[in-house]
Coordinates of C-alpha atoms in Angstrom, one line a residue:
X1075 CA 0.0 0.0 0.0
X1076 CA 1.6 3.6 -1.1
X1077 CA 0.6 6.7 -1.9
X1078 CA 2.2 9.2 -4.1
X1079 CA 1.4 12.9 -3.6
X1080 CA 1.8 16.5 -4.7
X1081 CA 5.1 17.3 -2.4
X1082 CA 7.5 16.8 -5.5
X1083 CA 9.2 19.6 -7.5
X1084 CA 6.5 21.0 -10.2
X1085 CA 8.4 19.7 -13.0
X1086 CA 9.4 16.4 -11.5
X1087 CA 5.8 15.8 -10.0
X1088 CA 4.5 16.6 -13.8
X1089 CA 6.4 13.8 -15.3
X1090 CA 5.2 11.6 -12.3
X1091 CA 1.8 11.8 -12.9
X1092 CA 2.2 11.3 -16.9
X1093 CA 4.1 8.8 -16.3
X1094 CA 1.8 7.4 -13.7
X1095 CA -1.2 7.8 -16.2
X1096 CA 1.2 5.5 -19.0
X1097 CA 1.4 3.1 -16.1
X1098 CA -2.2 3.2 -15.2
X1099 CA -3.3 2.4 -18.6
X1100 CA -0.6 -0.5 -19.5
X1101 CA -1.1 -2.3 -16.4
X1102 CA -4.8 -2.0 -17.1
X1103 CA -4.2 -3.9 -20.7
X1104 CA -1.5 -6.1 -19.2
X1105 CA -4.7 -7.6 -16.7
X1106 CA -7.3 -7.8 -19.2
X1107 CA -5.0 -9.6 -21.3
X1108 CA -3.9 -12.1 -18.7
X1109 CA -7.5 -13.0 -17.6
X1110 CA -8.9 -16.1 -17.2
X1111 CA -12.6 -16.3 -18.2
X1112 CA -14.3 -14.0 -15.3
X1113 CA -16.5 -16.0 -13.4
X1114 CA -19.0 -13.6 -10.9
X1115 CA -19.1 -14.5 -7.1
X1116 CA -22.1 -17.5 -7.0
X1117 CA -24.3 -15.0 -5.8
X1118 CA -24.3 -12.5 -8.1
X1119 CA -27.3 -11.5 -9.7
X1120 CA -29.6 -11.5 -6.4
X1121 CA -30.9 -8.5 -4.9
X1122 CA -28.0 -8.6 -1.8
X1123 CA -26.4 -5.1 -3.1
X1124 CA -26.2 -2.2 -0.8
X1125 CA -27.4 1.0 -1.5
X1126 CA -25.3 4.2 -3.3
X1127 CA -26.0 7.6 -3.4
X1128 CA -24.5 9.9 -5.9
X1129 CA -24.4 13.3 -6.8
X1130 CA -21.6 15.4 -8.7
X1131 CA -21.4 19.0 -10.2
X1132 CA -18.6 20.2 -12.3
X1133 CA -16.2 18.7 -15.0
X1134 CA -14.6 15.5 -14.5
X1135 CA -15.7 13.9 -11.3
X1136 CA -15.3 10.1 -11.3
X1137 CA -17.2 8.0 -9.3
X1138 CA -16.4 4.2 -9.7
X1139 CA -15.1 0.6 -9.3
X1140 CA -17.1 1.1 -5.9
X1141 CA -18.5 -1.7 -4.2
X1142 CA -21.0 -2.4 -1.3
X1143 CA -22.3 -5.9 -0.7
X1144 CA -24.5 -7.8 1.6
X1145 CA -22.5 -11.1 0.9
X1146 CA -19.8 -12.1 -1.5
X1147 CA -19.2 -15.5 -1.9
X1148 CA -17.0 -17.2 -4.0
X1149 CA -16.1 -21.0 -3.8
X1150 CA -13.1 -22.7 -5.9
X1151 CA -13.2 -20.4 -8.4
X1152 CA -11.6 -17.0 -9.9
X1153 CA -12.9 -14.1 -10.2
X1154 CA -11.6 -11.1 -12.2
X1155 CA -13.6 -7.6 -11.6
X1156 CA -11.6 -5.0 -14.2
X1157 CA -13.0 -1.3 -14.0
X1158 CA -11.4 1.5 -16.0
X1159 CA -12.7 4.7 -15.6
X1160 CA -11.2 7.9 -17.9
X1161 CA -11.8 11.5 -18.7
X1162 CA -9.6 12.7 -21.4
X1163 CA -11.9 15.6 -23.3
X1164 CA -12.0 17.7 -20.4
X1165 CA -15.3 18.5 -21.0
X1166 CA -17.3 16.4 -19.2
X1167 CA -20.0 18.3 -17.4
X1168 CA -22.8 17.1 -14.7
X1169 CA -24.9 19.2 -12.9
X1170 CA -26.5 18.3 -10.0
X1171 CA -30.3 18.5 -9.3
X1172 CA -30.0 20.0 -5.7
X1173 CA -30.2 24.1 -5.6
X1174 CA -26.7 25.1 -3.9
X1175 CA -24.7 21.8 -4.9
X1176 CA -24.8 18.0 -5.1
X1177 CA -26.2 16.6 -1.9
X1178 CA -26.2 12.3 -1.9
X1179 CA -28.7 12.0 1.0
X1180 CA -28.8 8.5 2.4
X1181 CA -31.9 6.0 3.4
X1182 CA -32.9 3.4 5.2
X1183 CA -31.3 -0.2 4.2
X1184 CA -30.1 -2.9 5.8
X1185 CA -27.1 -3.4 4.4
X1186 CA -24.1 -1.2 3.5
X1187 CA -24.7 2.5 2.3
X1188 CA -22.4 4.8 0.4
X1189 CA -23.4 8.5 -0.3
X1190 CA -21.0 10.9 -2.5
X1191 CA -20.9 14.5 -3.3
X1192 CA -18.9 15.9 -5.1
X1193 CA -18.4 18.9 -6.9
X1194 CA -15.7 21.7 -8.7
X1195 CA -13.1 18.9 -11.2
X1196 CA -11.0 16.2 -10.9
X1197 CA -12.4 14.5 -7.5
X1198 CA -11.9 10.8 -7.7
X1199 CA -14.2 8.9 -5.9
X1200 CA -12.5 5.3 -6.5
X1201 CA -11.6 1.4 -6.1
X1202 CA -13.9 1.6 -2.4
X1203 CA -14.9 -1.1 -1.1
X1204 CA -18.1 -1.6 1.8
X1205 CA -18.9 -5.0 1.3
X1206 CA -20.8 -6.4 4.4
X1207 CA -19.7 -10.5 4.2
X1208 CA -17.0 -11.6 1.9
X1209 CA -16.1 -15.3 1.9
X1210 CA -13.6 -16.6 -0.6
X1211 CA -12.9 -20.2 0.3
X1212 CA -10.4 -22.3 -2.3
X1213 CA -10.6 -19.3 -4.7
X1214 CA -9.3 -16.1 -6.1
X1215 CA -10.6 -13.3 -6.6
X1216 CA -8.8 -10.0 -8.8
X1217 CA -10.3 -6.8 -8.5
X1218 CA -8.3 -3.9 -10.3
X1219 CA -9.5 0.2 -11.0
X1220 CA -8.1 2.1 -12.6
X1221 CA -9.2 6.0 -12.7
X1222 CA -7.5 8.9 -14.4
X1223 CA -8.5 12.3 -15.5
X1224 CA -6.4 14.2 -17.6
X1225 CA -7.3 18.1 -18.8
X1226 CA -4.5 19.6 -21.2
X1227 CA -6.5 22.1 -22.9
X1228 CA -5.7 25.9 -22.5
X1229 CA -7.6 28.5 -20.7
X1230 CA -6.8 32.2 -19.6
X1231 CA -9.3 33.4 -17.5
X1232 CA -12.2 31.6 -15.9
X1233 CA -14.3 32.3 -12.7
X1234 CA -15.3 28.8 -11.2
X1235 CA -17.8 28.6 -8.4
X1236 CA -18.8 25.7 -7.1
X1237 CA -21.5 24.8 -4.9
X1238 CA -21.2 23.0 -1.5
X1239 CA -21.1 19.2 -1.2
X1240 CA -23.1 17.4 1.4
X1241 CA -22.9 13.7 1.6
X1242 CA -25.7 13.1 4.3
X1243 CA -26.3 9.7 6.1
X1244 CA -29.9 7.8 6.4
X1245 CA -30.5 4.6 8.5
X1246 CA -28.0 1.3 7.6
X1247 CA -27.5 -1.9 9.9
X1248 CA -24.6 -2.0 8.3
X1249 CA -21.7 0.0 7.5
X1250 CA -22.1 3.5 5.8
X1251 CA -19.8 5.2 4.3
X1252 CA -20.4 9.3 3.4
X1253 CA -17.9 11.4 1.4
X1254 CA -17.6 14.9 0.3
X1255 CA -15.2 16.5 -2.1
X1256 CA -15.5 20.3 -3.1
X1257 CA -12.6 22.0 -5.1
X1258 CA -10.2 20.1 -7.2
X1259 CA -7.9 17.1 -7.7
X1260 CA -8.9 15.4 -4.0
X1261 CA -8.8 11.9 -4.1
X1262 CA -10.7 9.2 -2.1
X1263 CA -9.7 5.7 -4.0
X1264 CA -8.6 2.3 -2.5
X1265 CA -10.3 2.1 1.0
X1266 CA -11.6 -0.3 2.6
X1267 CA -14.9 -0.3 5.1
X1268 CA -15.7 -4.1 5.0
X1269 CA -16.8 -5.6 7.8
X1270 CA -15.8 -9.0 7.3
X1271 CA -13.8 -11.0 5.4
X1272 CA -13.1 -14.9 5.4
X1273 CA -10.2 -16.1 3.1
X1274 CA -9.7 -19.7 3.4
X1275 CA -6.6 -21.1 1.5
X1276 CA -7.6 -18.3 -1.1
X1277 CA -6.1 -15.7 -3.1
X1278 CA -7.5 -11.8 -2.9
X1279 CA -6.1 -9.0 -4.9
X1280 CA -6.8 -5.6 -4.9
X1281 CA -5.0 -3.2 -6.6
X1282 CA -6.3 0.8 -7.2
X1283 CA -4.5 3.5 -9.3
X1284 CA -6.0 6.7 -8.9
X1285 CA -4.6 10.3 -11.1
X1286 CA -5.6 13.7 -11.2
X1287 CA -3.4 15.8 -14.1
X1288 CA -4.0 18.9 -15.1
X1289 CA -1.7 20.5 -17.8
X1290 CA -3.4 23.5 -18.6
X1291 CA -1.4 26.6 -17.8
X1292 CA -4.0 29.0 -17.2
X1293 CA -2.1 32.6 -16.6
X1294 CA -5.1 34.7 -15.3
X1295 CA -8.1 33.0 -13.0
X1296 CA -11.3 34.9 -12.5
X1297 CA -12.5 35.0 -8.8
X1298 CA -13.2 31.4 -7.4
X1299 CA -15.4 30.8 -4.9
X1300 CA -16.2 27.4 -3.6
X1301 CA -18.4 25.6 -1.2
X1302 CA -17.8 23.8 1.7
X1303 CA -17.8 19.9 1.9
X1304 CA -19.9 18.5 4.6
X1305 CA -20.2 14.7 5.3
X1306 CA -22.8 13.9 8.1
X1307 CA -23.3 10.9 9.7
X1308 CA -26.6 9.1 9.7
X1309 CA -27.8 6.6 11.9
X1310 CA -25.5 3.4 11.5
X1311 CA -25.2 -0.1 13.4
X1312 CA -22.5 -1.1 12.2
X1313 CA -19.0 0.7 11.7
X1314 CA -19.2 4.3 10.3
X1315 CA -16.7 6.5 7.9
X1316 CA -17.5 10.4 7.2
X1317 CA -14.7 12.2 4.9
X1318 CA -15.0 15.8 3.6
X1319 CA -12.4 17.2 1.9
X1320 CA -11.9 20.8 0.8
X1321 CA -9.6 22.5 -1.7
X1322 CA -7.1 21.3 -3.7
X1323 CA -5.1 18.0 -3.7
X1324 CA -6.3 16.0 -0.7
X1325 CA -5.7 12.4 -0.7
X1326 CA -7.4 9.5 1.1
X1327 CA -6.3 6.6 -0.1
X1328 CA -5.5 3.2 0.8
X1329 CA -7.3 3.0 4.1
X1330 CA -8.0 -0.1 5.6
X1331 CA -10.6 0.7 7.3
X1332 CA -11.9 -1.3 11.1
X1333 CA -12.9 -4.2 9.3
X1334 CA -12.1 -7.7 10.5
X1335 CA -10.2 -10.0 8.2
X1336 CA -9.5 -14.2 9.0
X1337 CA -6.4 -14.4 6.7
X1338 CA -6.3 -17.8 6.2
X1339 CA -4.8 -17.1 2.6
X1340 CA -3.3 -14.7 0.5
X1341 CA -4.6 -11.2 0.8
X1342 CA -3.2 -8.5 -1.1
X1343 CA -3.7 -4.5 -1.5
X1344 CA -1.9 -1.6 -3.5
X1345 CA -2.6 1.9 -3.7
X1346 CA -1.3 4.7 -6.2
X1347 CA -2.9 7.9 -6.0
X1348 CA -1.1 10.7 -7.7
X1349 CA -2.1 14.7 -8.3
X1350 CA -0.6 17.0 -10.5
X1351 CA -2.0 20.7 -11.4
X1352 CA 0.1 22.7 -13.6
X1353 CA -2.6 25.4 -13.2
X1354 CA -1.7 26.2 -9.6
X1355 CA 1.6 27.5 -10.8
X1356 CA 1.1 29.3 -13.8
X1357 CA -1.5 31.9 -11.2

């Protein structure tokens, strides 16, 4: 599990992140190529998914490779899960339906519940995982995301404002999970808020890359002005995890959450979450 971050030179942190985003991509193809035919956990297809909230304003907000499970069982078998998620065009716009910003307002379930807002460019929301039960006895199971957005157009002068994100809890017996990003480039990709997971004489990989570039040298910026982010728990039985993050470049990834795990097996996680924003520097 690592994390790579914004600290680096500008220059040197640029040619990270490309090089990061070659990376990304070519171990993508390298897995897809290397697959065995996938074969979906035995209970796949019945209604044991939790429930996820989502609402994003602005230009190139990703939100997947996310899970949240009642159960996942998988039983002498292998199972491959490949998610690639890319915004290249840098014009990708959503707009959320709440007056004053995205809100992702939970319910009532009873299993796990996810609610994300985001809003402004270049939030990741990523490669989570809030699976109630996962049992993987005799098998393997591969689950790889990859998410990058990339914006090299040019721009001189822009005003941005951005409404405030509120990811708001309901009622979950099991875990909920409530995130808000507001600004640009934060990351949230790789976590883990499972409850429980059995590996017996098994195989589980999990393996996130995670990049925010922007190489847009922008010389003049209109006024900004950006809302806050705001994630609010709800009522939860089970174990509880509330991020909001505002401004520019913050990273949570690779968390491990308070989850129980019976390692019987082979368990294995990696994390890459890089940021670059030529913009910044060019103000």
């Amino acid at each position: 599990m690592r994390q790579r971050g914004r600290h680096a030179a500008p220059r040197r942190s640029g040619q990270a992140a490309r090089q990061a985003v070659a990376l990304a991509f070519t171990a993508g193809a390298v897995l897809a190529a290397s697959q065995e035919t996938a074969v979906a956990d035995i209970l796949h297809g019945n209604p044991l998914t939790g429930q996820v909230n989502t609402d994003q304003e602005g230009q190139q907000n990703l939100d997947c490779g996310n899970s949240a499970r009642l159960v996942r069982l998988n039983l002498a078998k292998t199972t491959n899960r490949e998610t690639v998620c890319v915004d290249t065009d840098g014009h990708t716009h959503r707009r959320s339906g709440h007056a004053g910003g995205p809100q992702a307002v939970g319910g009532t379930t009873l299993g796990p519940q996810t609610n994300t807002a985001q809003a402004g460019e270049q939030n990741l929301d990523c490669g989570n995982s809030a699976d109630l039960v996962t049992v993987n006895v005799l098998g393997t199971i591969n689950e790889q995301t990859t998410c990058a957005a990339v914006e090299r157009d040019h721009a001189h002068e822009r005003a941005t404002s951005t409404g405030r994100a509120q990811a708001l809890g309901g009622t979950s017996l099991g875990q909920q999970v409530n995130t808000a990003q507001s600004g640009k480039q934060n990351l949230y990709c790789g976590n883990s808020s499972d409850t429980l997971t059995v590996n017996v004489f098994g195989t589980i990989r999990k393996y996130t890359r995670c990049v925010a570039l922007d190489d847009t040298p922008r010389h003049e910026s209109g006024p900004e002005h950006r809302g806050h982010a705001l994630a609010d728990a709800g009522q939860v039985a089970g174990i509880g995890q509330n991020t909001a993050q505002n401004g520019r470049q913050n990273q949570t990834c690779g968390s491990h959450g308070a989850g129980l795990d019976l390692p019987l097996g082979e368990t294995k996680r990696d994390t890459h979450c890089t940021a670059h924003d030529a913009s910044a520097s060019a103000r």
